Each structure stands twice: as C-alpha cells, then as structure tokens.
Amino acid sequence: FMQPGRINPSRFSSESMLRVLWYVIHCALEDPVIQELGLVVLCSTRGCSLSNLDRKLFSRTIALEARCLPVRYRAFHVCSPPLVLLPFVKFMFGKRNRIRVKTHYGSEEQVLKALSSFGLPRC
C-alpha cells in the first residue's frame, strides 16, 4: 500500500525511500505464494498533485523494480489518480506492466466496492 501524497521529501531523502521499498519488496518475496502468484500493489493518490510528486523518486522506483528486483506483479490498483498524471504513470510502468494497471474513481465507498470486485477486502 502506498500513499504518494503523504510523502514529505523534506523529511526523507529519495535514497531512504528506495531503501524502504527495496526492503518491503524483499520481505514480500519471502512468501512462496507471492513468488508464485505475484504481488498486488495498492496506491491511493488522494492529496497527490504534480507539485508534491517526486519525479526522480518515481522514475528510480520504476527502474529499480523493472531491472533489479525479481518480482512478478499481479496488478497495480491506483485509486483516484489525477487525470493529468494517468498517461505518465502508465507510460512509466512499461509495456509489460501497463496492462496490469487498474484505476478506480469515485467516492471512498465506490472505490472500496470496485476493489472488492478484485478480491481486495475492506480492512
């Protein structure tokens, strides 16, 4: 689960964020079910805008995941992405993962209902 709108770049460096991502993915890859079926990423973009998006961190994250980590992605669920960012986000994921990006719009209740149709229960 990620919330890019809540990342404070003055508090944490891009390198620190990449180290956290590296650790979290490695922990997830220890699970044999994730190795077999793939990882599902859930991202809530509420409060995210072009001004608080760290483009360098985003591109380094995509490069790290695409070239360095042996992870199979099942799906990327992006909730309420700003429409201006959506083409950019899909492009950055690359051809192979672009088809795995699912977007969900609407109220919080509508988004939760849409996620439940993919087998992601309400927490």
PDB file of C-alpha atoms in Angstrom:
ATOM      1  CA  PHE A   1       0.000   0.000   0.000  1.00  0.00           C
ATOM      2  CA  MET A   2       1.356   3.409  -0.960  1.00  0.00           C
ATOM      3  CA  GLN A   3       0.173   6.989  -0.477  1.00  0.00           C
ATOM      4  CA  PRO A   4       2.460   9.259  -2.529  1.00  0.00           C
ATOM      5  CA  GLY A   5       0.519  12.362  -1.446  1.00  0.00           C
ATOM      6  CA  ARG A   6       1.699  11.844   2.134  1.00  0.00           C
ATOM      7  CA  ILE A   7       5.427  11.607   1.376  1.00  0.00           C
ATOM      8  CA  ASN A   8       7.313  14.569   2.786  1.00  0.00           C
ATOM      9  CA  PRO A   9      10.501  14.995   0.684  1.00  0.00           C
ATOM     10  CA  SER A  10      11.993  17.393   3.233  1.00  0.00           C
ATOM     11  CA  ARG A  11      11.810  14.688   5.883  1.00  0.00           C
ATOM     12  CA  PHE A  12      13.062  11.658   3.919  1.00  0.00           C
ATOM     13  CA  SER A  13      15.533  11.517   1.048  1.00  0.00           C
ATOM     14  CA  SER A  14      14.848   9.669  -2.206  1.00  0.00           C
ATOM     15  CA  GLU A  15      17.586   7.206  -1.300  1.00  0.00           C
ATOM     16  CA  SER A  16      15.905   6.431   2.037  1.00  0.00           C
ATOM     17  CA  MET A  17      12.585   5.852   0.311  1.00  0.00           C
ATOM     18  CA  LEU A  18      14.229   3.498  -2.197  1.00  0.00           C
ATOM     19  CA  ARG A  19      15.857   1.550   0.637  1.00  0.00           C
ATOM     20  CA  VAL A  20      12.471   1.131   2.307  1.00  0.00           C
ATOM     21  CA  LEU A  21      10.926  -0.048  -0.958  1.00  0.00           C
ATOM     22  CA  TRP A  22      13.792  -2.495  -1.510  1.00  0.00           C
ATOM     23  CA  TYR A  23      13.302  -3.930   1.996  1.00  0.00           C
ATOM     24  CA  VAL A  24       9.498  -4.212   1.730  1.00  0.00           C
ATOM     25  CA  ILE A  25       9.648  -5.990  -1.625  1.00  0.00           C
ATOM     26  CA  HIS A  26      12.322  -8.391  -0.392  1.00  0.00           C
ATOM     27  CA  CYS A  27      10.183  -9.208   2.659  1.00  0.00           C
ATOM     28  CA  ALA A  28       7.188  -9.826   0.397  1.00  0.00           C
ATOM     29  CA  LEU A  29       9.254 -12.077  -1.875  1.00  0.00           C
ATOM     30  CA  GLU A  30       9.991 -14.409   1.022  1.00  0.00           C
ATOM     31  CA  ASP A  31       6.365 -15.568   0.822  1.00  0.00           C
ATOM     32  CA  PRO A  32       6.082 -18.524  -1.615  1.00  0.00           C
ATOM     33  CA  VAL A  33       2.510 -17.520  -2.525  1.00  0.00           C
ATOM     34  CA  ILE A  34       3.700 -14.102  -3.704  1.00  0.00           C
ATOM     35  CA  GLN A  35       6.533 -15.718  -5.642  1.00  0.00           C
ATOM     36  CA  GLU A  36       4.039 -17.930  -7.443  1.00  0.00           C
ATOM     37  CA  LEU A  37       1.018 -15.659  -7.908  1.00  0.00           C
ATOM     38  CA  GLY A  38       2.628 -12.213  -7.931  1.00  0.00           C
ATOM     39  CA  LEU A  39       2.481  -9.025  -5.909  1.00  0.00           C
ATOM     40  CA  VAL A  40      -0.540  -6.707  -5.838  1.00  0.00           C
ATOM     41  CA  VAL A  41       0.218  -3.010  -5.300  1.00  0.00           C
ATOM     42  CA  LEU A  42      -2.458  -0.660  -3.989  1.00  0.00           C
ATOM     43  CA  CYS A  43      -1.838   3.076  -4.330  1.00  0.00           C
ATOM     44  CA  SER A  44      -4.087   5.838  -3.048  1.00  0.00           C
ATOM     45  CA  THR A  45      -3.329   9.117  -4.792  1.00  0.00           C
ATOM     46  CA  ARG A  46      -5.692  11.320  -2.799  1.00  0.00           C
ATOM     47  CA  GLY A  47      -3.867  14.511  -1.976  1.00  0.00           C
ATOM     48  CA  CYS A  48      -1.270  13.885  -4.683  1.00  0.00           C
ATOM     49  CA  SER A  49      -0.549  16.533  -7.278  1.00  0.00           C
ATOM     50  CA  LEU A  50       2.229  17.442  -9.693  1.00  0.00           C
ATOM     51  CA  SER A  51       3.729  19.777  -7.108  1.00  0.00           C
ATOM     52  CA  ASN A  52       4.315  17.096  -4.472  1.00  0.00           C
ATOM     53  CA  LEU A  53       5.290  14.317  -6.888  1.00  0.00           C
ATOM     54  CA  ASP A  54       8.978  13.460  -6.680  1.00  0.00           C
ATOM     55  CA  ARG A  55       9.615  12.606 -10.343  1.00  0.00           C
ATOM     56  CA  LYS A  56      13.166  11.457  -9.631  1.00  0.00           C
ATOM     57  CA  LEU A  57      11.985   9.051  -6.938  1.00  0.00           C
ATOM     58  CA  PHE A  58       9.170   7.783  -9.147  1.00  0.00           C
ATOM     59  CA  SER A  59      11.427   7.073 -12.131  1.00  0.00           C
ATOM     60  CA  ARG A  60      14.109   5.464  -9.926  1.00  0.00           C
ATOM     61  CA  THR A  61      11.448   3.281  -8.294  1.00  0.00           C
ATOM     62  CA  ILE A  62      10.176   2.072 -11.674  1.00  0.00           C
ATOM     63  CA  ALA A  63      13.748   1.420 -12.874  1.00  0.00           C
ATOM     64  CA  LEU A  64      14.608  -0.442  -9.668  1.00  0.00           C
ATOM     65  CA  GLU A  65      11.561  -2.658  -9.920  1.00  0.00           C
ATOM     66  CA  ALA A  66      11.894  -3.277 -13.647  1.00  0.00           C
ATOM     67  CA  ARG A  67      15.626  -4.011 -13.793  1.00  0.00           C
ATOM     68  CA  CYS A  68      16.845  -5.035 -10.351  1.00  0.00           C
ATOM     69  CA  LEU A  69      14.169  -6.881  -8.426  1.00  0.00           C
ATOM     70  CA  PRO A  70      12.943 -10.372  -9.335  1.00  0.00           C
ATOM     71  CA  VAL A  71       9.326  -9.550  -8.623  1.00  0.00           C
ATOM     72  CA  ARG A  72       6.266 -10.599 -10.589  1.00  0.00           C
ATOM     73  CA  TYR A  73       3.435  -8.100 -10.405  1.00  0.00           C
ATOM     74  CA  ARG A  74      -0.129  -9.304 -10.495  1.00  0.00           C
ATOM     75  CA  ALA A  75      -1.782  -5.872 -10.537  1.00  0.00           C
ATOM     76  CA  PHE A  76      -1.352  -2.190  -9.726  1.00  0.00           C
ATOM     77  CA  HIS A  77      -4.546  -0.675  -8.320  1.00  0.00           C
ATOM     78  CA  VAL A  78      -4.407   3.118  -8.416  1.00  0.00           C
ATOM     79  CA  CYS A  79      -7.238   4.842  -6.566  1.00  0.00           C
ATOM     80  CA  SER A  80      -8.387   8.304  -7.673  1.00  0.00           C
ATOM     81  CA  PRO A  81      -5.367   9.279  -9.789  1.00  0.00           C
ATOM     82  CA  PRO A  82      -5.306  12.841 -11.140  1.00  0.00           C
ATOM     83  CA  LEU A  83      -6.268  12.574 -14.813  1.00  0.00           C
ATOM     84  CA  VAL A  84      -3.216  14.571 -15.918  1.00  0.00           C
ATOM     85  CA  LEU A  85      -0.902  12.005 -14.282  1.00  0.00           C
ATOM     86  CA  LEU A  86      -2.525   8.835 -15.594  1.00  0.00           C
ATOM     87  CA  PRO A  87      -0.877   8.680 -19.063  1.00  0.00           C
ATOM     88  CA  PHE A  88       2.505   9.485 -17.483  1.00  0.00           C
ATOM     89  CA  VAL A  89       2.083   6.769 -14.854  1.00  0.00           C
ATOM     90  CA  LYS A  90       1.059   4.126 -17.388  1.00  0.00           C
ATOM     91  CA  PHE A  91       3.986   5.043 -19.644  1.00  0.00           C
ATOM     92  CA  MET A  92       6.474   4.742 -16.791  1.00  0.00           C
ATOM     93  CA  PHE A  93       5.294   1.211 -15.951  1.00  0.00           C
ATOM     94  CA  GLY A  94       6.391  -0.014 -19.372  1.00  0.00           C
ATOM     95  CA  LYS A  95       4.642  -2.244 -21.876  1.00  0.00           C
ATOM     96  CA  ARG A  96       4.720  -5.412 -19.800  1.00  0.00           C
ATOM     97  CA  ASN A  97       3.135  -3.915 -16.679  1.00  0.00           C
ATOM     98  CA  ARG A  98       0.911  -1.296 -18.332  1.00  0.00           C
ATOM     99  CA  ILE A  99      -1.913  -3.803 -18.809  1.00  0.00           C
ATOM    100  CA  ARG A 100      -1.805  -4.596 -15.080  1.00  0.00           C
ATOM    101  CA  VAL A 101      -2.647  -1.006 -14.051  1.00  0.00           C
ATOM    102  CA  LYS A 102      -6.245  -0.723 -12.854  1.00  0.00           C
ATOM    103  CA  THR A 103      -7.689   2.656 -11.939  1.00  0.00           C
ATOM    104  CA  HIS A 104     -10.584   3.282  -9.573  1.00  0.00           C
ATOM    105  CA  TYR A 105     -12.543   6.555  -9.334  1.00  0.00           C
ATOM    106  CA  GLY A 106     -15.415   7.848  -7.256  1.00  0.00           C
ATOM    107  CA  SER A 107     -16.231   8.246  -3.607  1.00  0.00           C
ATOM    108  CA  GLU A 108     -14.406   6.213  -0.995  1.00  0.00           C
ATOM    109  CA  GLU A 109     -17.328   3.770  -0.882  1.00  0.00           C
ATOM    110  CA  GLN A 110     -17.316   3.331  -4.688  1.00  0.00           C
ATOM    111  CA  VAL A 111     -13.566   2.737  -4.734  1.00  0.00           C
ATOM    112  CA  LEU A 112     -13.818   0.149  -1.952  1.00  0.00           C
ATOM    113  CA  LYS A 113     -16.614  -1.619  -3.833  1.00  0.00           C
ATOM    114  CA  ALA A 114     -14.523  -1.677  -7.017  1.00  0.00           C
ATOM    115  CA  LEU A 115     -11.528  -3.072  -5.124  1.00  0.00           C
ATOM    116  CA  SER A 116     -13.671  -5.780  -3.572  1.00  0.00           C
ATOM    117  CA  SER A 117     -14.585  -6.996  -7.071  1.00  0.00           C
ATOM    118  CA  PHE A 118     -10.868  -7.819  -7.488  1.00  0.00           C
ATOM    119  CA  GLY A 119     -10.797  -9.791  -4.248  1.00  0.00           C
ATOM    120  CA  LEU A 120      -9.305  -6.992  -2.144  1.00  0.00           C
ATOM    121  CA  PRO A 121     -11.389  -6.945   1.046  1.00  0.00           C
ATOM    122  CA  ARG A 122     -12.164  -3.902   3.116  1.00  0.00           C
ATOM    123  CA  CYS A 123      -9.798  -3.623   6.060  1.00  0.00           C
TER     124      CYS A 123
END
